[in-house]
Coordinates of C-alpha atoms and ligand atoms in Angstrom, one line a residue:
A233 CA -5.0 -6.1 9.3
A234 CA -3.7 -9.4 10.2
K235 CA -6.6 -11.0 8.1
R236 CA -5.5 -9.0 5.1
R237 CA -1.7 -9.9 5.5
G238 CA -2.5 -13.6 6.0
R239 CA -4.8 -13.6 2.8
S240 CA -2.0 -11.8 0.8
C241 CA 0.4 -14.2 2.1
H242 CA -1.9 -16.9 1.1
V243 CA -2.0 -15.5 -2.5
V244 CA 1.7 -15.3 -2.7
Y245 CA 2.2 -19.0 -1.6
S246 CA -0.4 -20.1 -4.2
A247 CA 1.3 -18.5 -6.9
G248 CA 4.6 -19.8 -6.1
L249 CA 3.3 -22.9 -5.6
R250 CA 1.3 -22.8 -9.0
A251 CA 4.5 -21.9 -10.7
A252 CA 6.4 -24.8 -9.1
V253 CA 3.6 -27.0 -10.3
T254 CA 3.6 -25.5 -13.8
D255 CA 7.5 -26.0 -13.9
I256 CA 7.3 -29.7 -12.9
S257 CA 4.4 -30.6 -15.3
T258 CA 6.5 -28.8 -18.2
A259 CA 9.5 -30.9 -17.4
R260 CA 7.6 -34.1 -17.3
H261 CA 6.3 -33.1 -20.5
D262 CA 9.7 -32.2 -21.9
I263 CA 11.3 -35.0 -20.7
L264 CA 8.5 -37.6 -21.9
G265 CA 9.0 -36.1 -25.2
A266 CA 12.6 -36.6 -25.5
I267 CA 12.7 -40.0 -24.3
A268 CA 9.9 -40.8 -27.0
R269 CA 11.5 -39.0 -29.5
D270 CA 14.9 -40.7 -29.0
E271 CA 16.7 -37.4 -27.9
L272 CA 18.6 -38.9 -25.0
I273 CA 22.3 -40.1 -26.2
C274 CA 25.2 -41.3 -24.4
H275 CA 28.6 -40.3 -24.2
Y276 CA 31.1 -42.7 -23.1
Q277 CA 34.4 -41.9 -21.0
A278 CA 36.9 -44.5 -21.1
Q279 CA 38.8 -45.8 -17.9
F280 CA 42.4 -46.7 -18.0
D281 CA 44.3 -49.4 -16.3
A282 CA 46.6 -47.5 -13.4
R283 CA 49.6 -49.5 -14.4
S284 CA 49.5 -50.2 -18.4
L285 CA 47.1 -47.4 -19.2
Q286 CA 45.2 -49.4 -21.4
I287 CA 41.5 -49.0 -21.7
V288 CA 39.6 -51.3 -19.3
G289 CA 36.4 -49.6 -19.0
A290 CA 34.1 -46.8 -19.7
E291 CA 31.3 -44.8 -18.2
A292 CA 28.1 -43.9 -20.0
L293 CA 27.2 -40.4 -19.6
V294 CA 23.8 -39.1 -20.5
R295 CA 23.0 -36.1 -22.8
W296 CA 19.8 -34.4 -24.2
S297 CA 20.2 -33.7 -27.7
C298 CA 17.8 -30.8 -27.7
P299 CA 16.6 -29.3 -31.2
D300 CA 15.9 -26.2 -29.5
R301 CA 18.5 -25.8 -26.8
G302 CA 21.4 -28.0 -28.4
L303 CA 23.5 -30.6 -26.3
L304 CA 22.4 -30.4 -22.9
G305 CA 24.5 -32.1 -19.9
P306 CA 23.0 -33.9 -16.9
D307 CA 23.0 -30.8 -14.9
K308 CA 20.6 -29.4 -17.2
F309 CA 18.0 -31.8 -17.0
L310 CA 18.3 -34.7 -14.3
P311 CA 17.5 -32.4 -11.7
Q312 CA 14.0 -31.7 -13.3
A313 CA 13.7 -35.1 -14.0
A314 CA 14.2 -36.0 -10.4
A315 CA 11.7 -33.3 -9.4
A316 CA 9.0 -34.7 -11.8
G317 CA 9.7 -38.3 -10.6
L318 CA 11.3 -39.2 -14.0
L319 CA 14.9 -40.2 -13.0
H320 CA 14.1 -43.9 -13.1
R321 CA 12.5 -43.6 -16.3
I322 CA 15.5 -41.9 -17.7
D323 CA 18.0 -44.8 -16.3
R324 CA 15.8 -47.4 -17.6
H325 CA 16.2 -45.7 -21.1
V326 CA 19.8 -45.2 -20.8
L327 CA 20.5 -48.9 -20.0
T328 CA 18.6 -49.6 -23.1
L329 CA 20.6 -47.3 -25.3
V330 CA 23.9 -48.9 -24.0
L331 CA 23.1 -52.3 -24.3
E332 CA 21.8 -51.4 -28.0
Q333 CA 25.1 -49.9 -28.6
Q334 CA 26.9 -52.9 -27.5
T335 CA 25.1 -54.9 -29.7
R336 CA 25.7 -52.7 -32.5
W337 CA 29.8 -52.6 -31.5
H338 CA 29.7 -56.3 -31.4
A339 CA 28.2 -56.7 -34.7
E340 CA 30.7 -54.2 -36.0
G341 CA 34.0 -55.9 -34.6
V342 CA 34.4 -52.7 -32.2
P343 CA 36.5 -53.7 -29.4
Y344 CA 34.2 -52.4 -26.3
P345 CA 35.2 -52.5 -22.7
P346 CA 32.5 -53.1 -19.8
V347 CA 30.4 -50.1 -19.6
A348 CA 29.3 -48.4 -15.9
I349 CA 25.6 -47.1 -16.0
N350 CA 24.9 -44.5 -13.7
T351 CA 21.7 -45.9 -11.7
S352 CA 19.7 -43.6 -9.5
A353 CA 18.1 -45.0 -5.8
A354 CA 14.9 -44.2 -7.8
R355 CA 15.6 -46.7 -10.4
L356 CA 16.9 -49.2 -7.9
R357 CA 13.5 -48.9 -6.1
D358 CA 11.6 -50.2 -9.2
R359 CA 10.4 -53.4 -8.4
D360 CA 11.3 -54.8 -11.6
F361 CA 14.6 -53.4 -11.8
V362 CA 16.7 -56.7 -11.5
D363 CA 14.4 -58.7 -13.7
S364 CA 14.1 -56.1 -16.4
V365 CA 18.1 -55.9 -16.6
L366 CA 18.3 -59.9 -16.7
I367 CA 15.7 -60.0 -19.5
Q368 CA 17.7 -57.8 -21.7
L369 CA 21.2 -59.1 -21.0
E370 CA 22.4 -61.3 -23.9
P371 CA 26.2 -63.0 -23.7
H372 CA 27.7 -60.1 -25.7
H373 CA 26.7 -57.4 -23.0
D374 CA 29.3 -56.0 -20.3
I375 CA 27.8 -53.9 -18.0
S376 CA 28.0 -52.4 -14.4
F377 CA 26.0 -50.3 -12.3
E378 CA 27.2 -46.9 -10.3
L379 CA 25.3 -46.2 -7.4
L380 CA 25.7 -42.5 -5.6
E381 CA 26.9 -43.5 -2.1
T382 CA 24.6 -40.8 -1.0
A383 CA 21.8 -43.2 -2.0
F384 CA 22.6 -44.9 1.2
L385 CA 22.8 -42.4 3.9
D386 CA 22.7 -44.2 7.3
K387 CA 21.4 -47.6 6.7
L388 CA 20.3 -49.9 4.0
E389 CA 16.7 -49.5 3.3
P390 CA 15.1 -52.8 3.4
C391 CA 14.1 -52.7 -0.3
L392 CA 17.4 -51.5 -1.7
A393 CA 19.3 -54.4 0.4
E394 CA 17.2 -56.8 -1.1
T395 CA 17.8 -55.4 -5.0
L396 CA 21.4 -55.2 -4.1
D397 CA 21.6 -59.0 -2.9
R398 CA 19.6 -60.0 -6.1
M399 CA 22.0 -58.0 -8.1
R400 CA 24.9 -59.9 -6.7
A401 CA 23.1 -63.1 -7.0
A402 CA 22.6 -62.4 -10.5
G403 CA 26.2 -61.5 -11.0
L404 CA 25.6 -58.1 -11.7
R405 CA 28.6 -55.8 -11.0
V406 CA 27.9 -52.8 -8.7
E407 CA 30.2 -49.7 -7.9
L408 CA 30.1 -47.1 -5.5
D409 CA 30.5 -43.5 -7.3
D410 CA 31.4 -40.2 -5.5
F411 CA 33.1 -42.5 -2.8
G412 CA 34.4 -40.2 -0.1
S413 CA 32.0 -37.0 -1.1
G414 CA 29.1 -38.1 1.5
H415 CA 28.9 -38.0 5.0
S416 CA 29.1 -41.9 5.4
S417 CA 31.2 -43.6 3.2
V418 CA 32.1 -46.3 5.5
A419 CA 28.6 -47.1 6.1
A420 CA 27.9 -47.2 2.6
L421 CA 30.9 -49.3 1.7
Q422 CA 30.0 -51.9 4.2
A423 CA 26.3 -51.8 3.4
V424 CA 26.9 -52.1 -0.2
R425 CA 29.8 -54.2 -0.4
P426 CA 30.6 -52.8 -4.1
D427 CA 32.4 -54.5 -6.6
R428 CA 34.2 -51.1 -7.1
V429 CA 34.5 -47.6 -5.6
K430 CA 35.4 -44.6 -7.7
I431 CA 37.0 -42.1 -5.5
D432 CA 35.1 -38.6 -6.0
R433 CA 36.9 -36.2 -8.0
S434 CA 36.5 -33.4 -5.2
L435 CA 39.0 -35.6 -3.3
V436 CA 41.0 -35.3 -6.1
A437 CA 41.0 -31.5 -7.1
P438 CA 43.1 -30.8 -4.2
L439 CA 46.2 -32.6 -4.9
R440 CA 46.9 -29.4 -7.3
T441 CA 47.8 -27.5 -4.2
R442 CA 48.1 -30.2 -1.3
P443 CA 50.2 -33.0 -2.1
E444 CA 49.7 -34.6 1.2
Q445 CA 46.0 -35.3 -0.3
A446 CA 47.4 -38.3 -2.0
L447 CA 47.9 -39.9 1.6
T448 CA 44.0 -39.4 2.1
L449 CA 43.5 -40.9 -1.2
D450 CA 45.6 -43.9 -0.2
A451 CA 44.1 -44.4 3.1
L452 CA 40.6 -44.3 1.1
S453 CA 41.6 -46.8 -1.2
R454 CA 43.0 -49.1 1.6
L455 CA 39.6 -48.9 3.3
A456 CA 37.8 -50.1 0.1
R457 CA 40.4 -52.8 -0.6
L458 CA 39.7 -54.1 3.0
E459 CA 36.2 -54.2 2.0
G460 CA 37.2 -56.2 -1.1
A461 CA 36.3 -53.7 -3.5
G462 CA 38.7 -52.6 -6.5
V463 CA 39.4 -48.8 -6.7
V464 CA 38.7 -46.2 -9.5
V465 CA 40.2 -42.9 -9.4
E466 CA 38.0 -40.4 -11.1
G467 CA 38.6 -36.5 -12.2
L468 CA 42.1 -36.5 -13.1
E469 CA 42.6 -33.1 -14.9
S470 CA 46.4 -32.5 -14.8
G471 CA 49.7 -34.2 -15.5
M472 CA 50.6 -33.0 -11.9
Q473 CA 47.6 -35.1 -10.6
L474 CA 48.1 -38.0 -12.5
A475 CA 52.0 -38.3 -11.4
A476 CA 50.8 -37.7 -7.7
I477 CA 48.4 -40.6 -7.7
R478 CA 51.3 -42.8 -9.3
D479 CA 51.8 -44.0 -5.6
I480 CA 48.5 -44.7 -4.7
D481 CA 47.1 -48.3 -4.8
C482 CA 44.3 -47.9 -7.3
D483 CA 43.2 -50.1 -10.4
A484 CA 41.8 -47.8 -12.9
L485 CA 42.0 -44.2 -13.8
Q486 CA 39.5 -41.7 -15.4
G487 CA 39.8 -38.0 -16.2
Y488 CA 39.8 -35.5 -18.9
I489 CA 43.5 -35.6 -18.7
L490 CA 43.3 -39.3 -20.1
Q491 CA 40.1 -38.8 -22.3
R492 CA 37.1 -36.6 -22.0
P493 CA 33.6 -38.0 -22.7
L494 CA 33.3 -38.8 -26.4
A495 CA 30.3 -39.6 -28.6
A496 CA 29.6 -43.2 -29.2
D497 CA 31.1 -43.3 -32.7
D498 CA 34.3 -41.2 -31.8
F499 CA 34.5 -43.5 -28.8
A500 CA 34.3 -46.6 -31.3
A501 CA 36.9 -45.0 -33.9
M502 CA 39.3 -44.1 -30.7
L503 CA 39.0 -48.1 -29.5
C504 CA 39.6 -49.5 -33.2
Q505 CA 42.6 -46.9 -33.6
A506 CA 44.1 -47.9 -29.8
R507 CA 43.8 -51.7 -31.2
R508 CA 45.7 -50.8 -34.2
G509 CA 48.2 -49.1 -32.4
V510 CA 48.8 -52.2 -30.2
A511 CA 48.7 -54.7 -32.8
Ligands
C2E826 P1 29.4 -39.0 -12.1 O1 28.6 -40.2 -12.5 O2 30.1 -38.7 -11.0 O3 30.2 -38.6 -13.4 C1 31.6 -37.9 -13.6 C2 31.2 -36.6 -14.3 O4 32.6 -36.0 -14.0 C3 31.1 -36.5 -15.6 O5 29.8 -35.3 -15.7 C4 32.3 -36.5 -16.4 O6 32.0 -35.7 -17.8 C5 32.7 -35.7 -15.8 N1 34.1 -35.6 -15.4 C6 35.1 -36.7 -16.0 N2 36.3 -36.3 -15.9 C7 36.5 -35.2 -15.3 C8 37.5 -34.4 -15.1 O7 38.8 -34.7 -15.3 N3 37.1 -33.2 -14.6 C9 35.9 -32.7 -14.5 N4 35.9 -31.5 -13.8 N5 34.9 -33.5 -14.8 C10 35.0 -34.6 -15.3 P2 28.6 -35.5 -16.6 O8 28.5 -36.2 -17.8 O9 28.4 -33.8 -16.7 O10 27.7 -35.9 -15.5 C11 27.5 -35.5 -14.1 C12 26.7 -36.4 -13.3 O11 25.2 -36.6 -13.7 C13 27.1 -37.8 -13.1 O12 28.4 -37.7 -12.1 C14 26.4 -38.6 -12.8 O13 26.0 -38.5 -11.3 C15 24.9 -38.1 -13.2 N6 24.6 -38.9 -14.8 C16 25.0 -39.1 -15.9 N7 24.4 -40.0 -16.6 C17 23.4 -40.4 -15.8 C18 22.4 -41.2 -16.2 O14 22.5 -41.8 -17.1 N8 21.7 -41.7 -15.0 C19 21.9 -40.9 -13.8 N9 20.9 -41.2 -13.1 N10 22.7 -39.9 -13.4 C20 23.5 -39.7 -14.6
MG827 MG1 29.5 -42.2 -12.3
MG828 MG1 31.2 -39.8 -9.8
MG829 MG1 29.4 -37.1 -9.7

């Protein structure tokens, strides 16, 4: 009986494993296809100066314009891409998309701001990461890299530390994303020494019901400043949150209440309109 049970377990296990392997190879095929067919696009979400509310930056957010399934957000395909070992391929492609976009905006006279690009630890581990960025950069490009604080859990892997040093030496700006959401924010801050941190929206959301949360955000922002980093607050959804963070010492603001992520053309139209408004 034991033998039979053992065998049937074995069968169930292999079937599950086979399904997982099939899923991964399907994901691999689909994602490589999406890149090859040029179906990945970036939406751009503006960042605003905390005092003047002028646009001072943007974040590029990848989407998959899938002929069968419509416009898919990152949550619908990045986990699969990560499982298939393709996250670094997506990040590489997104960088190229953003640089091409800035080149077009430059040619068209669109007053584009610096653009922050989300970059996975997998991409940072590409040995050619820094070189492949530098070789593509032209004077009209203006980008920075957002790295998840969770990529630097306890201490910095030597290869990531080396990459960060090379980025700094080359003048590439680094931002620590989702700051305050992980288990070792201070360690990550001190290891990465980012140019800016982005305070995670999970810490901004409680402002709705808990006004003292502003003090926590302020403390986090001071901590970042002590390490020489600028501060972006992300995930601002309501006028109440916007009012609550007015007393917090931060540089830039991002969130649906200010601007949703927009398709590139809509983003450019908005920039041109904003400039006309000022002029
Ligand atoms: P993130 O880098 O923290 O980006 C911010 C996410 O919050 C975006 O979701 C944005 O649309 C959303 N957001 C902005 N303002 C608000 C707000 O006021 N309220 C709420 N609830 N959400 C807001 P999105 O575009 O779905 O991206 C999700 C995550 O996917 C990103 O989180 C980032 O970690 C990842 N991601 C996006 N593009 C890329 C990429 O090119 N490469 C990599 N490796 N990851 C990416
Ligand atoms: Mg980000
Ligand atoms: Mg974030
Ligand atoms: Mg996030």
